[in-house]
Coordinates of C-alpha atoms in Angstrom, one line a residue:
M25 CA 0.1 0.0 0.0
S26 CA 1.2 3.4 -0.9
F27 CA 2.0 6.1 1.6
G28 CA 1.6 9.9 1.2
L29 CA 3.0 12.8 3.0
Y30 CA 1.1 16.2 3.1
Y31 CA 2.7 19.5 4.0
H32 CA 0.0 22.3 4.7
I33 CA 1.2 25.8 3.9
P34 CA -1.3 28.2 5.6
Y35 CA -0.1 31.5 4.1
C36 CA -1.6 33.4 1.2
F37 CA -1.2 36.9 -0.4
S38 CA -5.1 37.3 0.1
R39 CA -8.2 35.2 0.9
C40 CA -10.2 34.2 -2.1
R41 CA -13.9 34.9 -1.7
Y42 CA -15.0 31.3 -2.1
C43 CA -12.3 29.7 0.1
D44 CA -12.9 28.3 3.5
F45 CA -9.6 26.4 3.9
Y46 CA -7.5 27.2 6.9
A47 CA -5.1 29.9 5.7
A48 CA -4.2 33.4 6.5
G49 CA -4.1 36.2 4.0
G50 CA -1.8 39.2 3.7
Q51 CA 1.4 37.1 3.7
R52 CA 4.5 37.5 1.4
G53 CA 6.4 34.4 2.5
V54 CA 6.6 31.5 4.9
P55 CA 8.6 32.0 8.1
D56 CA 11.3 29.5 8.8
A57 CA 9.8 28.9 12.3
Y58 CA 6.9 27.3 10.5
I59 CA 9.3 25.1 8.5
D60 CA 11.1 24.0 11.7
A61 CA 7.7 23.1 13.2
L62 CA 6.9 21.0 10.2
L63 CA 10.1 19.2 10.5
R64 CA 9.6 18.7 14.2
E65 CA 6.2 16.9 13.6
L66 CA 7.6 14.9 10.7
H67 CA 10.3 13.3 13.1
R68 CA 7.5 13.0 15.9
H69 CA 5.6 10.5 13.8
P70 CA 6.8 6.8 12.9
L71 CA 6.5 6.4 9.2
P72 CA 5.6 3.1 7.5
G73 CA 8.4 3.7 4.9
A74 CA 9.6 6.2 2.5
P75 CA 6.8 8.3 1.1
D76 CA 5.5 7.4 -2.4
T77 CA 4.0 10.9 -2.7
V78 CA 4.7 14.3 -1.2
Y79 CA 2.2 17.1 -1.7
F80 CA 2.5 20.8 -0.8
G81 CA -0.9 22.3 -0.3
G82 CA -2.4 25.4 1.1
G83 CA -2.8 28.2 1.3
T84 CA -0.3 29.0 -1.3
P85 CA 2.6 26.7 -1.2
S86 CA 4.5 28.7 -3.9
L87 CA 5.2 31.3 -1.3
L88 CA 7.8 28.9 -0.1
T89 CA 11.5 29.6 -1.1
P90 CA 12.9 26.7 -3.1
A91 CA 15.5 26.2 -0.1
Q92 CA 12.4 25.7 2.2
A93 CA 10.9 23.2 -0.1
R94 CA 14.3 21.4 -0.3
R95 CA 14.6 21.1 3.4
L96 CA 11.1 19.5 3.6
I97 CA 11.6 17.2 0.7
Q98 CA 15.0 16.0 2.0
A99 CA 13.7 15.5 5.5
A100 CA 10.8 13.3 4.0
A101 CA 13.3 11.1 2.1
P102 CA 10.8 10.1 -0.4
R103 CA 11.5 7.0 -2.5
P104 CA 13.1 7.3 -5.9
G105 CA 10.6 8.5 -8.4
A106 CA 8.0 9.6 -6.0
E107 CA 5.4 12.1 -7.1
I108 CA 6.2 15.5 -5.5
T109 CA 3.5 18.0 -6.1
L110 CA 3.5 21.8 -5.3
E111 CA 0.3 24.0 -5.7
A112 CA 1.1 27.3 -7.0
N113 CA -0.8 30.6 -7.8
P114 CA 0.1 32.0 -11.2
E115 CA 1.1 35.6 -9.7
T116 CA 3.5 34.0 -7.3
V117 CA 5.9 32.2 -9.6
D118 CA 8.5 33.0 -12.4
E119 CA 10.9 30.8 -14.3
E120 CA 13.8 31.3 -11.9
Q121 CA 11.8 30.4 -8.8
L122 CA 10.3 27.3 -10.7
R123 CA 13.6 26.1 -11.6
G124 CA 14.6 26.3 -8.0
F125 CA 11.7 24.1 -7.1
R126 CA 12.5 21.6 -9.8
E127 CA 16.0 21.4 -8.4
A128 CA 14.7 21.0 -5.0
G129 CA 12.8 17.8 -6.1
V130 CA 9.4 19.1 -7.1
N131 CA 8.3 17.2 -10.2
R132 CA 4.7 18.0 -10.5
L133 CA 3.1 21.5 -10.4
S134 CA -0.6 22.4 -9.8
L135 CA -1.6 25.8 -11.1
G136 CA -4.7 27.5 -9.7
V137 CA -6.1 29.0 -12.9
Q138 CA -9.8 28.8 -12.1
S139 CA -11.0 30.9 -15.1
A140 CA -9.6 32.7 -18.3
S141 CA -12.0 35.7 -17.5
D142 CA -10.2 38.6 -15.7
A143 CA -13.6 39.9 -14.6
Q144 CA -14.5 36.5 -13.1
L145 CA -11.0 36.3 -11.5
R146 CA -11.8 39.7 -9.9
T147 CA -15.2 38.4 -8.7
L148 CA -13.6 35.4 -7.1
G149 CA -11.0 37.5 -5.3
R150 CA -8.1 35.8 -7.1
P151 CA -5.0 38.0 -7.2
H152 CA -3.9 36.9 -10.8
N153 CA -5.2 37.6 -14.3
A154 CA -5.4 35.4 -17.4
A155 CA -2.1 36.8 -18.8
Q156 CA -0.3 35.8 -15.6
A157 CA -1.7 32.3 -15.9
R158 CA -0.4 31.9 -19.4
A159 CA 3.0 33.2 -18.2
A160 CA 3.0 30.7 -15.4
F161 CA 2.4 27.8 -17.7
A162 CA 5.2 29.2 -20.1
A163 CA 7.7 29.6 -17.1
A164 CA 6.8 26.0 -15.8
R165 CA 7.7 24.4 -19.2
Q166 CA 10.9 26.4 -19.5
A167 CA 11.8 25.4 -16.0
G168 CA 11.5 21.7 -17.1
F169 CA 8.1 20.6 -15.7
A170 CA 6.5 17.9 -17.8
N171 CA 3.8 17.1 -15.3
I172 CA 1.6 20.2 -14.9
S173 CA -2.0 20.4 -13.8
G174 CA -4.5 23.2 -14.0
D175 CA -7.6 24.0 -12.0
I176 CA -10.9 25.1 -13.5
M177 CA -13.9 26.2 -11.4
L178 CA -17.4 25.6 -12.9
A179 CA -20.8 27.2 -12.5
L180 CA -19.3 30.6 -11.4
P181 CA -21.5 33.8 -11.3
H182 CA -22.9 34.5 -14.7
Y183 CA -21.0 31.4 -16.0
T184 CA -21.2 30.4 -19.7
R185 CA -20.0 27.5 -21.9
A186 CA -17.7 30.0 -23.7
E187 CA -16.0 30.8 -20.4
F188 CA -15.4 27.2 -19.8
D189 CA -14.1 26.8 -23.5
Q190 CA -11.7 29.7 -23.0
T191 CA -10.3 28.4 -19.7
L192 CA -9.8 24.9 -21.1
A193 CA -7.9 26.4 -24.1
L194 CA -5.6 28.3 -21.9
I195 CA -4.7 25.4 -19.6
Q196 CA -4.5 22.9 -22.6
E197 CA -2.3 25.3 -24.7
G198 CA -0.1 25.8 -21.4
G199 CA 0.8 22.2 -21.7
A200 CA -1.2 20.7 -18.8
Q201 CA -1.4 16.9 -18.6
H202 CA -4.0 16.9 -15.8
I203 CA -7.0 19.1 -15.0
S204 CA -9.0 19.5 -12.0
A205 CA -12.5 20.7 -12.8
Y206 CA -15.0 21.2 -9.9
L207 CA -18.2 23.0 -9.2
L208 CA -18.2 26.2 -7.1
K209 CA -19.6 25.4 -3.7
I210 CA -20.6 28.3 -1.4
E211 CA -19.1 27.5 2.0
P212 CA -20.5 29.0 5.0
G213 CA -17.2 30.1 6.4
S214 CA -16.2 32.0 3.2
A215 CA -16.7 35.5 2.0
F216 CA -19.3 34.1 -0.4
G217 CA -21.1 32.3 2.2
R218 CA -21.6 35.5 4.1
R219 CA -22.6 37.4 1.0
P220 CA -23.4 35.3 -2.0
P221 CA -22.6 36.7 -5.4
E222 CA -25.3 37.5 -7.9
G223 CA -25.8 35.4 -11.0
L224 CA -25.1 31.9 -9.6
P225 CA -26.6 29.1 -11.7
D226 CA -29.3 27.1 -10.3
P227 CA -28.6 23.5 -9.5
D228 CA -29.8 22.1 -12.8
Q229 CA -27.7 24.7 -14.7
A230 CA -24.7 23.8 -12.6
A231 CA -25.3 20.1 -13.3
D232 CA -25.4 20.9 -17.0
F233 CA -22.1 22.9 -16.9
Y234 CA -20.5 19.9 -15.1
L235 CA -21.7 17.4 -17.8
Y236 CA -20.5 19.8 -20.6
A237 CA -17.1 20.0 -18.9
V238 CA -16.8 16.2 -18.7
E239 CA -17.7 15.8 -22.4
Q240 CA -15.3 18.7 -23.6
L241 CA -12.4 17.4 -21.5
A242 CA -12.8 14.0 -23.0
R243 CA -12.8 15.4 -26.4
A244 CA -9.5 17.3 -25.5
G245 CA -7.9 14.1 -24.4
Y246 CA -8.4 14.3 -20.7
Q247 CA -10.1 11.2 -19.4
Q248 CA -12.1 11.4 -16.2
Y249 CA -10.8 9.2 -13.4
E250 CA -12.5 10.8 -10.3
I251 CA -15.4 13.2 -9.8
S252 CA -13.4 16.3 -10.4
S253 CA -10.1 14.8 -11.8
F254 CA -9.2 14.4 -15.6
A255 CA -5.9 13.4 -17.0
R256 CA -4.1 12.2 -20.1
P257 CA -3.0 8.5 -19.8
G258 CA -0.2 8.0 -17.3
F259 CA -0.7 11.5 -15.5
E260 CA -3.3 10.6 -13.0
G261 CA -2.5 12.3 -9.7
Q262 CA -1.1 9.6 -7.3
H263 CA -1.3 11.5 -4.0
N264 CA -5.1 11.9 -3.8
R265 CA -5.5 8.3 -4.9
I266 CA -4.0 7.3 -1.7
Y267 CA -6.9 9.2 0.1
W268 CA -9.4 7.5 -2.1
D269 CA -8.1 4.0 -1.5
C270 CA -8.0 4.6 2.3
G271 CA -4.2 4.3 2.4
D272 CA -1.9 5.7 4.8
Y273 CA -1.1 9.4 4.7
L274 CA 0.4 11.8 7.2
G275 CA -0.7 15.5 7.1
L276 CA 1.4 18.0 8.8
G277 CA 0.3 21.6 9.6
P278 CA -2.6 23.4 11.2
A279 CA -6.1 21.7 10.0
A280 CA -4.0 19.0 8.3
H281 CA -5.7 15.4 8.5
S282 CA -4.0 12.1 8.6
C283 CA -4.9 8.3 8.6
M284 CA -2.3 5.9 9.7
G285 CA -3.0 2.4 10.3
N286 CA -6.9 3.2 9.8
Q287 CA -6.6 5.7 12.7
R288 CA -7.4 9.3 11.9
F289 CA -6.2 12.5 13.6
Y290 CA -5.7 16.1 12.7
Y291 CA -3.9 19.1 14.0
P292 CA -6.1 22.1 15.4
P293 CA -6.6 25.1 12.9
D294 CA -4.2 27.3 14.8
T295 CA -0.9 28.2 13.1
A296 CA 0.6 29.8 16.3
A297 CA -0.4 26.7 18.4
F298 CA 1.2 24.4 15.8
I299 CA 4.5 26.3 15.8
A300 CA 4.3 26.2 19.6
G301 CA 4.0 22.4 19.4
S302 CA 0.1 21.7 19.8
D303 CA -0.7 17.9 19.8
P304 CA -2.8 16.3 17.1
V305 CA -6.4 15.3 18.0
P306 CA -7.8 11.8 17.5
D307 CA -10.6 11.6 14.9
G308 CA -11.9 8.1 14.9
V309 CA -11.2 5.2 12.5
C310 CA -11.3 4.7 8.8
G311 CA -13.9 1.9 8.1
A312 CA -15.8 0.3 5.4
E313 CA -18.3 3.2 5.1
D314 CA -15.3 5.6 4.4
Y315 CA -14.1 3.2 1.7
L316 CA -17.4 3.1 0.0
I317 CA -17.8 6.9 0.2
L318 CA -14.3 7.4 -1.4
Q319 CA -14.3 4.7 -3.9
L320 CA -17.5 5.9 -5.4
R321 CA -15.7 9.3 -6.3
L322 CA -13.7 7.2 -8.8
A323 CA -14.6 6.4 -12.3
D324 CA -13.5 2.9 -11.7
G325 CA -15.9 2.6 -8.8
L326 CA -16.4 0.2 -5.8
D327 CA -15.1 -3.4 -5.9
L328 CA -17.8 -5.0 -3.6
A329 CA -15.6 -8.0 -2.6
E330 CA -13.0 -5.5 -1.2
Y331 CA -15.8 -3.5 0.4
R332 CA -17.0 -6.7 2.2
R333 CA -13.5 -7.7 3.2
R334 CA -13.2 -4.3 4.9
G335 CA -16.2 -5.1 7.0
G336 CA -19.0 -3.6 4.8
A337 CA -22.5 -4.8 5.3
E338 CA -24.4 -6.6 2.5
F339 CA -26.9 -4.3 0.9
T340 CA -30.5 -4.8 1.9
A341 CA -33.2 -5.7 -0.6
H342 CA -34.4 -2.1 -0.6
Q343 CA -30.8 -0.8 -1.3
Q344 CA -30.2 -3.3 -4.0
A345 CA -33.5 -2.2 -5.7
F346 CA -32.4 1.4 -5.3
L347 CA -29.1 0.5 -7.1
E348 CA -30.9 -1.3 -9.9
H349 CA -33.2 1.8 -10.4
C350 CA -30.1 4.0 -10.5
A351 CA -28.6 1.8 -13.1
R352 CA -31.7 1.9 -15.3
A353 CA -31.7 5.7 -15.0
G354 CA -28.2 6.1 -16.1
Y355 CA -26.7 7.1 -12.8
L356 CA -24.5 4.1 -12.3
T357 CA -23.2 0.8 -13.8
L358 CA -24.0 -2.2 -11.6
T359 CA -22.7 -5.8 -11.8
P360 CA -22.7 -8.5 -8.9
D361 CA -19.2 -7.5 -8.1
H362 CA -18.9 -3.8 -8.8
I363 CA -20.6 -0.3 -8.6
A364 CA -19.4 2.6 -10.6
L365 CA -21.1 6.1 -10.8
T366 CA -21.6 7.6 -14.2
P367 CA -20.9 11.4 -14.6
L368 CA -24.6 11.8 -14.2
G369 CA -24.4 9.9 -10.9
M370 CA -21.5 11.8 -9.7
I371 CA -23.6 15.0 -9.7
V372 CA -26.0 13.4 -7.2
Q373 CA -23.4 11.2 -5.4
N374 CA -24.4 12.4 -2.0
S375 CA -28.2 11.3 -2.6
I376 CA -27.0 7.9 -3.7
L377 CA -24.6 7.6 -0.6
E378 CA -27.5 8.5 1.7
E379 CA -29.4 5.5 0.5
L380 CA -26.4 3.1 0.9
I381 CA -25.1 4.1 4.4

């Protein structure tokens, strides 16, 4: 079983209006005291082996210096060929910095584009524009990155298919081998949650945008392998796959979650407390229901024999009838050994899960 290591970098230039992740705006870098705290916690936990993946998430991990990233990668001692991903905002990177990250060991870059519309980016509170996104892709290629991902947000205020097409073109022409495409969700703790923007699509319109995105991404050569993840063959993200397969992962940083030996825990969402040495908080176990929920995110779906091996209960007659109804309606494919949601089913995944759990 693969093992993944996650470093949370809770610093940003500014808070995006849709974001409820734990992060602090108004930052221009990452203090060395925070790097020291991450390393302290890394050495605190017994690891099951060399990490197969290392992921820098945030926040804005591209506020790290290459030297800081090198310290964290070297301390992790990932296996040869490990996938090492850094999330980056376009306005924070240039070719020299990206070369530094490549030399530090980063081999996969995830660029937060979201939209090719400058007006939309301003609405979202993103600090970059489309020209900076194009420049970031060019800089990444010049720096030697061959594994680049780009993010697209769907169903934004006053959204159109043309906006999606323009954003896909920007990312595709930028050389991305992987795309994350996901619907805008209004989170209660975000600025949008406190004051929703005008012009949001209704649920049916949002579903149509999602299905259009799946279709257009497939035509462009990006095959769906998870609800919001699309890739050219061989470029599927390996780190998140560990989460979806209920593998072992260690998350370090305030608000970072972990699951080691089926035991879940997390650090409190408090950067100062983390730097000072706060203890992680137990958060239960990863069981068969978690496996069902996470596997049904994947286009490959749920292997029922493995689900039962992990302690999953047999479906009741009512649940089986429900699944057969969903299959006839085009929401999933069903065999005696396997369940997989279709793109249409992925839109209503939560409703399907409510019937199965």
